[in-house]
Coordinates of C-alpha atoms and ligand atoms in Angstrom, one line a residue:
X1 CA 0.0 0.0 0.0
X2 CA 1.4 3.4 -0.8
X3 CA 2.6 5.7 2.0
X4 CA 0.7 8.9 2.7
X5 CA 2.9 11.9 2.6
X6 CA 2.8 15.6 1.8
X7 CA 5.1 15.2 -1.2
X8 CA 5.1 17.0 -4.5
X9 CA 2.4 15.4 -6.8
X10 CA 3.7 12.7 -9.1
X11 CA 3.4 14.0 -12.7
X12 CA 0.9 11.7 -14.4
X13 CA 2.2 10.7 -17.8
X14 CA -0.1 11.8 -20.5
X15 CA -0.5 8.9 -22.9
X16 CA -1.7 9.5 -26.4
X17 CA -2.1 12.6 -28.4
X18 CA -3.7 15.8 -27.0
X19 CA -7.5 15.5 -27.3
X20 CA -7.9 18.3 -29.8
X21 CA -11.6 19.0 -30.2
X22 CA -13.0 15.5 -29.3
X23 CA -16.4 16.1 -27.8
X24 CA -16.8 16.2 -24.1
X25 CA -20.0 15.4 -22.1
X26 CA -19.4 17.2 -18.8
X27 CA -21.6 16.0 -16.0
X28 CA -21.6 18.2 -12.9
X29 CA -24.2 19.2 -10.2
X30 CA -25.0 22.7 -11.5
X31 CA -25.2 24.1 -14.9
X32 CA -22.6 26.9 -15.1
X33 CA -24.9 29.8 -16.0
X34 CA -26.8 32.5 -14.2
X35 CA -29.0 35.4 -15.1
X36 CA -26.9 38.6 -14.9
X37 CA -27.8 42.3 -15.6
X38 CA -27.1 41.7 -19.3
X39 CA -28.8 38.3 -19.7
X40 CA -27.3 34.9 -19.2
X41 CA -23.7 34.6 -18.2
X42 CA -21.2 32.1 -16.8
X43 CA -21.6 31.7 -13.1
X44 CA -18.6 32.2 -10.7
X45 CA -17.1 29.3 -8.7
X46 CA -14.1 26.9 -8.7
X47 CA -15.5 24.3 -11.0
X48 CA -16.8 26.7 -13.6
X49 CA -13.4 28.6 -13.6
X50 CA -11.7 25.3 -14.2
X51 CA -14.0 24.0 -16.9
X52 CA -14.5 27.1 -18.9
X53 CA -11.5 26.3 -21.1
X54 CA -12.9 22.9 -21.9
X55 CA -16.1 24.5 -23.2
X56 CA -14.2 26.9 -25.3
X57 CA -12.2 24.2 -27.1
X58 CA -14.4 21.2 -27.2
X59 CA -17.9 20.6 -28.6
X60 CA -20.3 18.6 -26.6
X61 CA -22.8 19.1 -23.8
X62 CA -23.0 20.0 -20.1
X63 CA -25.5 18.0 -18.0
X64 CA -26.5 19.7 -14.7
X65 CA -29.2 20.8 -12.4
X66 CA -31.0 24.1 -13.5
X67 CA -31.2 25.2 -9.9
X68 CA -34.8 26.0 -10.4
X69 CA -34.2 28.8 -13.0
X70 CA -36.5 28.9 -15.9
X71 CA -35.8 29.9 -19.6
X72 CA -32.2 28.7 -19.7
X73 CA -30.5 29.2 -23.1
X74 CA -29.9 26.1 -25.3
X75 CA -26.1 26.7 -25.4
X76 CA -23.6 28.0 -23.1
X77 CA -23.1 31.8 -23.6
X78 CA -20.2 32.3 -26.0
X79 CA -19.9 28.7 -27.1
X80 CA -21.6 25.8 -28.9
X81 CA -21.7 23.6 -25.8
X82 CA -25.3 22.4 -25.4
X83 CA -26.9 22.8 -22.0
X84 CA -28.9 19.8 -20.7
X85 CA -30.8 21.2 -17.7
X86 CA -32.2 18.8 -15.2
X87 CA -35.2 20.0 -13.1
X88 CA -35.4 18.6 -9.6
X89 CA -38.5 18.6 -7.5
X90 CA -38.5 20.5 -4.1
X91 CA -38.2 17.1 -2.3
X92 CA -35.2 16.1 -4.5
X93 CA -33.4 19.4 -4.0
X94 CA -34.0 19.1 -0.3
X95 CA -32.9 15.4 0.1
X96 CA -30.3 15.0 -2.6
X97 CA -28.7 18.5 -2.6
X98 CA -29.2 20.1 0.8
X99 CA -29.3 16.7 2.5
X100 CA -27.0 14.0 1.0
X101 CA -24.6 16.2 -1.0
X102 CA -24.2 19.1 1.5
X103 CA -24.9 17.5 4.9
X104 CA -23.6 14.0 4.4
X105 CA -20.9 13.8 1.7
X106 CA -19.4 17.3 2.1
X107 CA -18.7 17.0 5.8
X108 CA -17.7 13.3 5.5
X109 CA -15.2 14.0 2.8
X110 CA -13.8 17.0 4.6
X111 CA -12.6 14.8 7.5
X112 CA -15.9 15.0 9.3
X113 CA -15.0 18.4 10.7
X114 CA -18.8 18.9 11.0
X115 CA -20.6 15.8 11.9
X116 CA -22.0 14.1 8.7
X117 CA -25.7 13.3 8.9
X118 CA -26.9 9.9 7.6
X119 CA -30.6 9.7 6.6
X120 CA -32.0 6.9 4.5
X121 CA -34.5 9.2 2.7
X122 CA -31.6 11.4 1.6
X123 CA -29.7 8.3 0.3
X124 CA -32.8 7.2 -1.7
X125 CA -33.0 10.7 -3.2
X126 CA -29.3 10.7 -4.1
X127 CA -29.7 7.4 -5.9
X128 CA -32.7 8.6 -7.8
X129 CA -31.1 11.9 -8.8
X130 CA -27.8 10.3 -9.8
X131 CA -30.1 8.1 -12.0
X132 CA -31.6 11.2 -13.7
X133 CA -28.1 12.6 -14.4
X134 CA -26.9 9.3 -15.9
X135 CA -30.0 9.2 -18.2
X136 CA -29.3 12.7 -19.4
X137 CA -25.6 11.9 -19.9
X138 CA -26.6 8.8 -21.9
X139 CA -28.9 10.8 -24.1
X140 CA -26.1 13.3 -24.8
X141 CA -23.7 10.5 -25.5
X142 CA -26.1 9.0 -28.1
X143 CA -25.7 12.4 -30.0
X144 CA -21.9 12.4 -29.6
X145 CA -20.9 8.7 -29.8
X146 CA -17.2 9.5 -29.8
X147 CA -17.3 11.8 -26.8
X148 CA -15.5 11.4 -23.5
X149 CA -17.8 11.4 -20.5
X150 CA -16.3 13.5 -17.7
X151 CA -18.2 13.3 -14.4
X152 CA -17.4 15.8 -11.5
X153 CA -17.5 15.7 -7.8
X154 CA -19.1 14.2 -4.8
X155 CA -22.7 14.9 -5.8
X156 CA -22.5 12.3 -8.6
X157 CA -20.5 9.4 -7.4
X158 CA -23.0 6.8 -8.7
X159 CA -23.1 8.1 -12.3
X160 CA -19.9 6.4 -13.7
X161 CA -21.3 3.0 -12.9
X162 CA -24.8 3.8 -14.3
X163 CA -23.2 5.0 -17.6
X164 CA -20.9 2.0 -17.7
X165 CA -23.9 -0.4 -17.3
X166 CA -25.5 0.9 -20.5
X167 CA -22.4 1.8 -22.5
X168 CA -19.6 -0.7 -21.6
X169 CA -17.0 0.7 -23.9
X170 CA -17.6 4.4 -23.1
X171 CA -14.4 6.3 -21.9
X172 CA -15.4 7.7 -18.5
X173 CA -13.4 10.0 -16.2
X174 CA -14.3 11.1 -12.7
X175 CA -12.7 14.1 -10.9
X176 CA -13.1 14.6 -7.2
X177 CA -12.8 18.4 -6.4
X178 CA -12.7 17.8 -2.6
X179 CA -10.5 15.7 -0.4
X180 CA -10.9 11.9 0.2
X181 CA -10.6 11.3 4.0
X182 CA -8.8 8.5 5.8
X183 CA -10.4 5.0 5.4
X184 CA -11.5 5.2 9.1
X185 CA -13.6 8.3 8.5
X186 CA -14.9 7.1 5.1
X187 CA -16.0 3.8 6.7
X188 CA -18.6 5.7 8.7
X189 CA -20.8 6.1 5.6
X190 CA -23.6 3.5 5.7
X191 CA -23.5 3.3 1.9
X192 CA -19.7 3.1 1.6
X193 CA -19.6 0.1 -0.8
X194 CA -22.2 1.5 -3.1
X195 CA -20.4 4.9 -3.5
X196 CA -17.1 3.1 -4.2
X197 CA -18.6 0.8 -6.8
X198 CA -20.3 3.7 -8.3
X199 CA -17.0 5.5 -8.8
X200 CA -15.3 2.4 -10.1
X201 CA -17.5 2.5 -13.1
X202 CA -15.0 5.1 -14.4
X203 CA -11.8 4.3 -16.3
X204 CA -9.9 7.1 -14.5
X205 CA -10.6 8.5 -11.1
X206 CA -8.5 11.6 -10.4
X207 CA -7.7 13.6 -7.2
X208 CA -5.9 16.9 -6.4
X209 CA -3.2 15.3 -4.3
X210 CA -1.5 11.9 -3.7
X211 CA -2.8 11.9 -0.1
X212 CA -6.4 11.9 -1.3
X213 CA -5.7 9.3 -3.9
X214 CA -3.9 7.0 -1.5
X215 CA -6.7 7.4 1.0
X216 CA -9.2 6.4 -1.7
X217 CA -7.1 3.3 -2.6
X218 CA -6.9 2.3 1.0
X219 CA -10.7 2.7 1.3
X220 CA -11.2 0.5 -1.7
X221 CA -8.9 -2.1 -0.2
X222 CA -10.7 -2.0 3.1
X223 CA -14.3 -2.0 1.9
X224 CA -14.1 -4.1 -1.3
X225 CA -11.4 -6.7 -1.1
X226 CA -13.9 -9.3 0.1
X227 CA -15.8 -8.7 -3.2
X228 CA -12.8 -9.7 -5.3
X229 CA -11.6 -6.1 -6.0
X230 CA -7.8 -5.8 -5.9
X231 CA -5.7 -2.7 -5.4
X232 CA -2.5 -3.0 -7.4
X233 CA -0.2 0.0 -7.3
X234 CA -2.2 3.0 -8.4
X235 CA -4.8 0.8 -10.2
X236 CA -7.9 -1.1 -9.1
X237 CA -8.6 -4.4 -10.7
X238 CA -12.3 -5.4 -10.8
X239 CA -13.6 -9.0 -10.8
X240 CA -14.8 -8.6 -14.4
X241 CA -11.2 -7.9 -15.5
X242 CA -11.6 -4.2 -16.0
X243 CA -8.8 -1.9 -14.7
X244 CA -9.5 1.5 -13.2
X245 CA -6.6 3.8 -12.9
X246 CA -6.2 6.6 -10.3
X247 CA -4.3 9.8 -11.0
X248 CA -3.1 12.9 -9.1
X249 CA -4.0 16.0 -11.1
X250 CA -4.0 19.3 -9.1
X251 CA -6.5 21.6 -10.6
X252 CA -5.5 25.2 -11.5
X253 CA -6.7 28.5 -13.0
X254 CA -6.5 30.2 -16.4
X255 CA -3.4 32.1 -15.3
X256 CA -2.7 33.9 -18.6
X257 CA -6.3 35.1 -18.9
X258 CA -6.3 36.3 -15.3
X259 CA -3.0 38.0 -15.5
X260 CA -4.2 39.9 -18.6
X261 CA -7.5 40.9 -17.0
X262 CA -5.6 42.0 -13.9
X263 CA -4.0 44.8 -16.0
X264 CA -7.1 46.2 -17.6
X265 CA -8.2 49.8 -16.8
X266 CA -11.2 48.8 -14.6
X267 CA -8.9 46.9 -12.3
X268 CA -6.3 49.7 -12.2
X269 CA -9.1 52.1 -11.3
X270 CA -10.2 49.7 -8.6
X271 CA -6.7 49.6 -7.1
X272 CA -6.5 53.4 -7.0
X273 CA -9.8 53.5 -5.1
X274 CA -8.4 51.0 -2.6
X275 CA -5.2 53.1 -2.2
X276 CA -7.4 56.0 -1.2
X277 CA -9.6 53.9 1.1
X278 CA -6.7 52.2 2.9
X279 CA -4.1 54.9 2.5
X280 CA -1.1 54.2 4.7
X281 CA -2.5 50.9 6.1
X282 CA -1.4 47.4 5.6
X283 CA -4.3 45.3 4.1
X284 CA -4.8 41.6 5.0
X285 CA -7.4 39.9 2.8
X286 CA -9.5 36.8 3.0
X287 CA -11.7 35.6 0.1
X288 CA -13.9 32.5 0.4
X289 CA -17.2 30.9 0.0
X290 CA -18.8 31.2 3.4
X291 CA -18.1 27.6 4.4
X292 CA -17.1 26.0 7.7
X293 CA -14.1 24.3 6.0
X294 CA -12.5 27.6 5.1
X295 CA -11.2 28.5 8.7
X296 CA -12.8 32.0 8.6
X297 CA -13.4 32.0 12.4
X298 CA -9.9 30.9 13.2
X299 CA -8.6 33.7 10.9
X300 CA -10.7 36.3 12.7
X301 CA -9.5 35.1 16.1
X302 CA -5.9 35.2 14.9
X303 CA -6.4 38.8 13.7
X304 CA -7.9 39.6 17.1
X305 CA -4.8 38.2 18.9
X306 CA -2.6 40.2 16.6
X307 CA -4.5 43.5 17.4
X308 CA -4.5 42.6 21.1
X309 CA -0.7 42.1 21.2
X310 CA 0.2 45.1 19.0
X311 CA -1.9 48.2 19.8
X312 CA -0.2 50.1 17.0
X313 CA -1.7 47.8 14.4
X314 CA -5.2 48.8 15.4
X315 CA -4.9 51.9 13.2
X316 CA -2.2 50.8 10.8
X317 CA -3.6 47.4 9.7
X318 CA -6.9 46.5 8.2
X319 CA -8.3 43.0 7.6
X320 CA -10.9 42.6 4.9
X321 CA -13.0 39.4 4.6
X322 CA -14.9 38.9 1.4
X323 CA -17.3 36.1 1.8
X324 CA -19.5 34.8 -1.0
X325 CA -22.9 33.6 0.3
X326 CA -23.1 29.8 0.1
X327 CA -25.6 27.1 0.8
X328 CA -27.5 29.3 3.2
X329 CA -30.4 26.9 3.1
X330 CA -28.3 24.5 5.2
X331 CA -28.5 25.0 8.9
X332 CA -24.7 24.8 9.6
X333 CA -24.0 27.6 7.0
X334 CA -26.6 29.9 8.4
X335 CA -25.1 29.5 11.9
X336 CA -21.6 30.1 10.5
X337 CA -22.7 33.4 9.0
X338 CA -24.1 34.5 12.3
X339 CA -20.9 33.5 14.1
X340 CA -18.6 35.3 11.6
X341 CA -20.7 38.5 11.9
X342 CA -20.7 38.4 15.7
X343 CA -16.9 38.1 15.7
X344 CA -16.5 41.0 13.2
X345 CA -18.7 43.2 15.4
X346 CA -17.0 42.1 18.6
X347 CA -13.4 42.7 17.3
X348 CA -14.3 46.1 15.9
X349 CA -16.1 47.0 19.1
X350 CA -12.9 46.1 21.1
X351 CA -10.2 47.5 18.8
X352 CA -11.6 50.5 16.8
X353 CA -9.7 53.6 17.9
X354 CA -12.1 56.5 18.3
X355 CA -11.9 58.8 15.2
X356 CA -10.3 56.0 13.1
X357 CA -11.6 53.5 10.6
X358 CA -12.5 50.0 11.9
X359 CA -9.8 47.3 11.7
X360 CA -12.0 44.6 10.3
X361 CA -14.0 45.0 7.1
X362 CA -16.5 42.5 5.9
X363 CA -18.3 42.1 2.5
X364 CA -20.9 39.4 2.3
X365 CA -21.4 39.1 -1.5
X366 CA -20.0 37.8 -4.8
X367 CA -17.8 40.2 -6.7
X368 CA -16.9 40.4 -10.4
X369 CA -13.6 38.9 -11.4
X370 CA -12.3 42.5 -12.1
X371 CA -13.4 43.8 -8.7
X372 CA -11.8 40.7 -7.0
X373 CA -8.6 41.3 -9.0
X374 CA -8.3 44.9 -7.7
X375 CA -8.4 43.5 -4.1
X376 CA -5.8 40.8 -5.0
X377 CA -3.5 43.4 -6.5
X378 CA -3.8 45.8 -3.6
X379 CA -3.7 43.5 -0.6
X380 CA -0.3 43.2 1.2
X381 CA -1.1 39.6 2.3
X382 CA -3.7 37.0 1.6
X383 CA -4.9 34.7 4.4
X384 CA -5.9 31.3 3.1
X385 CA -6.6 29.3 6.3
X386 CA -8.9 26.4 5.6
X387 CA -9.1 23.6 8.1
X388 CA -9.3 21.4 5.1
X389 CA -9.7 22.3 1.4
X390 CA -9.4 20.0 -1.7
X391 CA -7.2 22.5 -3.6
X392 CA -8.1 26.2 -3.1
X393 CA -8.0 28.3 -6.2
X394 CA -8.1 31.7 -4.4
X395 CA -4.4 31.5 -3.5
X396 CA -3.5 30.7 -7.1
X397 CA -5.5 33.7 -8.3
X398 CA -3.7 35.9 -5.7
X399 CA -0.2 35.0 -6.7
X400 CA -1.0 35.4 -10.4
X401 CA -2.6 38.9 -10.0
X402 CA 0.1 40.1 -7.6
X403 CA 2.9 39.0 -10.0
X404 CA 1.1 40.6 -12.9
X405 CA 1.2 43.9 -10.9
X406 CA 4.9 43.3 -9.9
X407 CA 3.7 43.1 -6.3
X408 CA 5.4 41.6 -3.3
X409 CA 2.3 40.3 -1.4
X410 CA 2.6 37.5 1.1
X411 CA 0.6 34.3 0.9
X412 CA -0.2 32.8 4.3
X413 CA -1.5 29.3 3.4
X414 CA -2.9 26.5 5.5
X415 CA -1.0 23.3 5.2
X416 CA -4.3 21.5 5.0
X417 CA -5.1 22.7 1.5
X418 CA -4.2 20.8 -1.7
X419 CA -2.5 24.0 -2.9
X420 CA 0.1 23.7 0.0
X421 CA 1.7 20.7 -1.8
X422 CA 2.5 22.9 -4.8
X423 CA 3.0 26.4 -3.3
X424 CA 5.8 25.6 -1.0
X425 CA 7.2 29.2 -1.0
X426 CA 4.1 30.4 0.9
X427 CA 4.2 31.1 4.6
X428 CA 2.6 27.8 5.7
X429 CA 0.4 27.8 8.8
X430 CA -1.7 25.5 11.0
X431 CA -5.1 27.2 11.4
X432 CA -6.1 25.0 14.3
X433 CA -3.3 26.7 16.3
X434 CA -4.9 30.2 16.4
X435 CA -2.2 31.8 18.4
X436 CA 0.5 30.2 16.1
X437 CA -1.5 31.6 13.2
X438 CA -1.3 35.1 14.6
X439 CA 2.5 34.7 14.8
X440 CA 2.7 33.4 11.2
X441 CA 0.9 36.5 10.0
X442 CA 3.3 38.7 11.9
X443 CA 6.2 36.7 10.4
X444 CA 4.8 37.1 6.9
X445 CA 4.5 40.8 7.3
X446 CA 8.0 41.1 8.7
X447 CA 9.7 39.4 5.6
X448 CA 11.8 41.7 3.5
X449 CA 10.0 42.9 0.3
X450 CA 12.7 41.3 -1.8
X451 CA 12.1 37.9 -0.2
X452 CA 8.4 38.2 -0.6
X453 CA 8.7 39.2 -4.2
X454 CA 11.0 36.3 -4.9
X455 CA 8.6 33.8 -3.2
X456 CA 5.7 35.3 -5.0
X457 CA 7.3 35.1 -8.4
X458 CA 8.2 31.4 -7.9
X459 CA 4.6 30.6 -7.0
X460 CA 3.2 32.6 -9.9
X461 CA 5.6 30.8 -12.3
X462 CA 4.5 27.4 -10.9
X463 CA 0.8 28.3 -11.5
X464 CA 1.6 29.7 -15.0
X465 CA 3.4 26.5 -16.0
X466 CA 0.6 24.2 -14.4
X467 CA -2.4 26.1 -15.5
X468 CA -5.9 24.8 -16.1
X469 CA -5.3 24.1 -19.8
X470 CA -2.5 21.8 -18.8
X471 CA -4.9 20.1 -16.3
X472 CA -7.7 19.7 -18.8
X473 CA -5.6 18.3 -21.6
X474 CA -3.9 15.9 -19.2
X475 CA -7.2 14.7 -17.9
X476 CA -8.9 14.3 -21.2
X477 CA -5.9 12.5 -22.7
X478 CA -5.7 10.1 -19.8
X479 CA -9.4 9.3 -19.9
X480 CA -9.3 8.7 -23.7
X481 CA -6.2 6.5 -23.5
X482 CA -7.5 4.4 -20.6
X483 CA -11.0 4.3 -22.0
X484 CA -9.7 3.0 -25.3
X485 CA -7.6 0.4 -23.5
X486 CA -10.6 -0.8 -21.6
X487 CA -12.7 -1.1 -24.8
X488 CA -10.0 -3.3 -26.6
Ligands
ADQ501 P1 -14.5 26.1 -3.6 O1 -14.7 25.5 -2.3 O2 -15.6 26.9 -4.1 O3 -14.2 25.0 -4.7 P2 -12.0 27.6 -4.4 O4 -11.1 26.6 -5.1 O5 -11.2 28.5 -3.6 O6 -13.1 27.0 -3.5 O7 -12.8 28.4 -5.5 C1 -13.5 29.5 -5.2 C2 -13.8 30.3 -6.5 O8 -14.8 31.3 -6.2 C3 -12.5 31.1 -6.9 O9 -12.4 31.1 -8.3 C4 -12.8 32.5 -6.4 O10 -12.3 33.6 -7.3 C5 -14.3 32.6 -6.5 N1 -14.8 33.5 -5.4 C6 -14.4 33.4 -4.1 N2 -15.0 34.5 -3.5 C7 -15.6 35.2 -4.4 C8 -16.4 36.5 -4.3 N3 -16.6 37.1 -3.2 N4 -16.9 36.9 -5.5 C9 -16.7 36.2 -6.6 N5 -16.0 35.1 -6.7 C10 -15.5 34.6 -5.6 C11 -14.1 23.5 -4.7 C12 -13.2 22.9 -3.7 C13 -11.8 23.5 -3.8 C14 -11.3 23.3 -5.2 C15 -12.3 23.8 -6.3 C16 -11.9 23.4 -7.7 O11 -13.7 23.1 -2.4 O12 -10.9 22.8 -2.9 O13 -10.1 24.1 -5.4 O14 -13.6 23.2 -6.0 O15 -11.6 22.0 -7.7

């Protein structure tokens, strides 16, 4: 069995030619569109950011939940990719999405840092809705018989097997955007065998880091060995002779595109406005979906300790938290919002000097990529402190925008993110140690600008060389090559 370690990811060899414009049927929970001021537009978020380049270069279709929106366009704005919306009933969205996906799988796969809830009714809805997604994907595959099927994330673990049952020779890939926990934690899931056999319908199952991949292989060995399933190296051999390969493929961003956008006039104007607003102060920034995995409370408490220890910082430092509303129909998320807002108010109540601006600023909303870029360009340091995070794209965005502006910003990065494996020049931190975190922030701010600039440039160069185009072409080639091998 492979050893778990925080080593650099093994570069997965990319067999076969680049996939050119072979059609792709992407299957993911949500369709990546929303209604904006000027009509339908791509919605924000990690998965959409990552998959946008696929849609630009490959024909095909995207199968996903319409989220209850009506009147969706037939194709993705700005491309020929067909949208295949799935409508869910109120009960399905409650039990499959809010229940099984967000209150069972999400906490379970994030090391059970919130207690996962196990409800049989939710599991039944999850099976039913995975069935609907598979049916839609099969219909799209009938229109594009030479397509690659690419299934995403913890909402849809049963889909690979359902597609395989009806199209045995179909190349199928699965990518998990979140961590895979240790086999002990995974074993708590009452439906642990079904989820594993669902995933093993794919030809390739890929993860952000070796740790997650090894945890998965150990879960397969523990739960399925009695059923004749064998883990051999990085592959899984099934009783019917099929081989499923696993791969480590850290996701990334469209670095060139972001670096170019970061220099446009709207961003520069945004930076000038921030220079005025925070004139003479050091700005620490946090940017996250409002999620209990992101360590926002620990970050606020660390900032509080910093202000407590250093009275001079109460007027010379500002911390801005930008939090995108997320899953506010789930109880734990509503509670988190309340707790964050209490801390922000409490810290400002304690540490605002009369006649001065508050030390903690808080925006509860989504921002446009250009608005976000202005904050990235201006901030002296970014605090990325998740208790656990599959990858984390925000830190990759920060180093890219800072480098485009010739900045010397510091990245303070939790060692419990997938990104920490790649961005080793960051100031790494353990967010569970709140006091230690407050010292790591101090340390990051005390680094010489020359050192910070050198670290930042190294990280930005890594992201540039391992961008999302590299990730997509690697994944599609791997799926096509192993899918073809399986069909022989
Ligand atoms: P997320 O948990 O959503 O993604 P992350 O990877 O950081 O986390 O992506 C967030 C995205 O949302 C970034 O592109 C960021 O720019 C954007 N965003 C954040 N705050 C915003 C705001 N206020 N306004 C607008 N946009 C904002 C999941 C996993 C991660 C994994 C990704 C991709 O949890 O671990 O990195 O998928 O696989």
